[in-house]
Amino acid sequence: MSRECEVTGKKPLMGCNVSHSNRHTKKRFELNLDTKRFWLEDEKRWVTLRVTARGMRTIAKRGLGAVVKDLRAAGKKI
């Protein structure tokens, strides 16, 4: 399973650690991912999503029903 937010679609970024001597070594900037269960009132069931903190804020702002509707329109199985 890839480390990707199901709501926002964000993925890890690549970059460099830069030491005091200015040496560059590769680094991967991971997401703040969490597997979270949400109660979907329309269908009277729990929905498990792998979301970032930003994705949880999006769900709180727009509502779970609207977010699930957009995910299904994009072809994701929820």
PDB file of C-alpha atoms in Angstrom:
ATOM      1  CA  MET A   1       0.000   0.000   0.000  1.00  0.00           C
ATOM      2  CA  SER A   2       1.448   3.348  -0.978  1.00  0.00           C
ATOM      3  CA  ARG A   3       1.781   6.162   1.496  1.00  0.00           C
ATOM      4  CA  GLU A   4      -0.825   8.470   0.003  1.00  0.00           C
ATOM      5  CA  CYS A   5      -3.735  10.410   1.449  1.00  0.00           C
ATOM      6  CA  GLU A   6      -7.026   9.093   0.081  1.00  0.00           C
ATOM      7  CA  VAL A   7      -8.738  12.476   0.402  1.00  0.00           C
ATOM      8  CA  THR A   8      -6.141  14.985  -0.796  1.00  0.00           C
ATOM      9  CA  GLY A   9      -3.969  12.685  -2.909  1.00  0.00           C
ATOM     10  CA  LYS A  10      -0.750  13.964  -1.334  1.00  0.00           C
ATOM     11  CA  LYS A  11       2.364  11.751  -1.615  1.00  0.00           C
ATOM     12  CA  PRO A  12       5.793  11.872   0.036  1.00  0.00           C
ATOM     13  CA  LEU A  13       8.268  14.432  -1.293  1.00  0.00           C
ATOM     14  CA  MET A  14      11.965  13.877  -2.003  1.00  0.00           C
ATOM     15  CA  GLY A  15      14.671  16.250  -0.929  1.00  0.00           C
ATOM     16  CA  CYS A  16      18.097  16.443   0.638  1.00  0.00           C
ATOM     17  CA  ASN A  17      19.563  16.558   4.112  1.00  0.00           C
ATOM     18  CA  VAL A  18      22.205  19.265   4.059  1.00  0.00           C
ATOM     19  CA  SER A  19      24.966  18.900   6.655  1.00  0.00           C
ATOM     20  CA  HIS A  20      27.124  21.610   8.135  1.00  0.00           C
ATOM     21  CA  SER A  21      29.807  20.766   5.545  1.00  0.00           C
ATOM     22  CA  ASN A  22      27.112  21.222   2.850  1.00  0.00           C
ATOM     23  CA  ARG A  23      27.002  17.534   1.862  1.00  0.00           C
ATOM     24  CA  HIS A  24      23.673  16.503   0.339  1.00  0.00           C
ATOM     25  CA  THR A  25      22.133  13.117   1.134  1.00  0.00           C
ATOM     26  CA  LYS A  26      18.727  12.037  -0.101  1.00  0.00           C
ATOM     27  CA  LYS A  27      15.776  12.329   2.250  1.00  0.00           C
ATOM     28  CA  ARG A  28      12.125  11.395   1.973  1.00  0.00           C
ATOM     29  CA  PHE A  29       9.605  13.758   3.572  1.00  0.00           C
ATOM     30  CA  GLU A  30       6.818  11.499   4.844  1.00  0.00           C
ATOM     31  CA  LEU A  31       3.185  12.464   5.356  1.00  0.00           C
ATOM     32  CA  ASN A  32       1.337  12.711   8.642  1.00  0.00           C
ATOM     33  CA  LEU A  33      -0.846   9.700   7.746  1.00  0.00           C
ATOM     34  CA  ASP A  34      -3.385   8.074  10.022  1.00  0.00           C
ATOM     35  CA  THR A  35      -5.873   5.255   9.464  1.00  0.00           C
ATOM     36  CA  LYS A  36      -9.164   6.617  10.751  1.00  0.00           C
ATOM     37  CA  ARG A  37     -12.710   5.318  10.942  1.00  0.00           C
ATOM     38  CA  PHE A  38     -15.528   7.742  10.136  1.00  0.00           C
ATOM     39  CA  TRP A  39     -19.245   7.141  10.645  1.00  0.00           C
ATOM     40  CA  LEU A  40     -21.064   7.619   7.329  1.00  0.00           C
ATOM     41  CA  GLU A  41     -24.563   8.623   8.400  1.00  0.00           C
ATOM     42  CA  ASP A  42     -26.139   8.266   4.931  1.00  0.00           C
ATOM     43  CA  GLU A  43     -25.298   4.547   4.734  1.00  0.00           C
ATOM     44  CA  LYS A  44     -25.322   3.814   8.507  1.00  0.00           C
ATOM     45  CA  ARG A  45     -21.846   2.251   8.440  1.00  0.00           C
ATOM     46  CA  TRP A  46     -18.218   2.918   9.317  1.00  0.00           C
ATOM     47  CA  VAL A  47     -15.810   3.986   6.573  1.00  0.00           C
ATOM     48  CA  THR A  48     -12.067   3.494   7.078  1.00  0.00           C
ATOM     49  CA  LEU A  49      -9.849   6.019   5.317  1.00  0.00           C
ATOM     50  CA  ARG A  50      -6.098   6.561   5.299  1.00  0.00           C
ATOM     51  CA  VAL A  51      -5.875  10.327   5.622  1.00  0.00           C
ATOM     52  CA  THR A  52      -3.436  13.065   6.539  1.00  0.00           C
ATOM     53  CA  ALA A  53      -4.139  15.750   9.109  1.00  0.00           C
ATOM     54  CA  ARG A  54      -5.047  18.078   6.217  1.00  0.00           C
ATOM     55  CA  GLY A  55      -7.463  15.427   4.911  1.00  0.00           C
ATOM     56  CA  MET A  56      -9.199  15.291   8.303  1.00  0.00           C
ATOM     57  CA  ARG A  57      -9.586  19.060   8.220  1.00  0.00           C
ATOM     58  CA  THR A  58     -11.081  18.790   4.722  1.00  0.00           C
ATOM     59  CA  ILE A  59     -13.593  16.201   5.959  1.00  0.00           C
ATOM     60  CA  ALA A  60     -14.482  18.410   8.930  1.00  0.00           C
ATOM     61  CA  LYS A  61     -15.007  21.410   6.653  1.00  0.00           C
ATOM     62  CA  ARG A  62     -16.879  19.856   3.703  1.00  0.00           C
ATOM     63  CA  GLY A  63     -18.521  16.909   5.433  1.00  0.00           C
ATOM     64  CA  LEU A  64     -17.878  13.191   5.033  1.00  0.00           C
ATOM     65  CA  GLY A  65     -20.764  12.662   2.608  1.00  0.00           C
ATOM     66  CA  ALA A  66     -19.422  15.199   0.111  1.00  0.00           C
ATOM     67  CA  VAL A  67     -15.881  13.830   0.344  1.00  0.00           C
ATOM     68  CA  VAL A  68     -17.020  10.213  -0.173  1.00  0.00           C
ATOM     69  CA  LYS A  69     -19.155  11.306  -3.121  1.00  0.00           C
ATOM     70  CA  ASP A  70     -16.113  12.941  -4.771  1.00  0.00           C
ATOM     71  CA  LEU A  71     -13.944   9.875  -4.087  1.00  0.00           C
ATOM     72  CA  ARG A  72     -16.499   7.568  -5.687  1.00  0.00           C
ATOM     73  CA  ALA A  73     -16.796   9.895  -8.697  1.00  0.00           C
ATOM     74  CA  ALA A  74     -13.012   9.606  -9.089  1.00  0.00           C
ATOM     75  CA  GLY A  75     -13.338   5.821  -9.203  1.00  0.00           C
ATOM     76  CA  LYS A  76     -12.125   4.861  -5.721  1.00  0.00           C
ATOM     77  CA  LYS A  77     -13.881   2.009  -3.933  1.00  0.00           C
ATOM     78  CA  ILE A  78     -15.160   3.108  -0.519  1.00  0.00           C
TER      79      ILE A  78
END
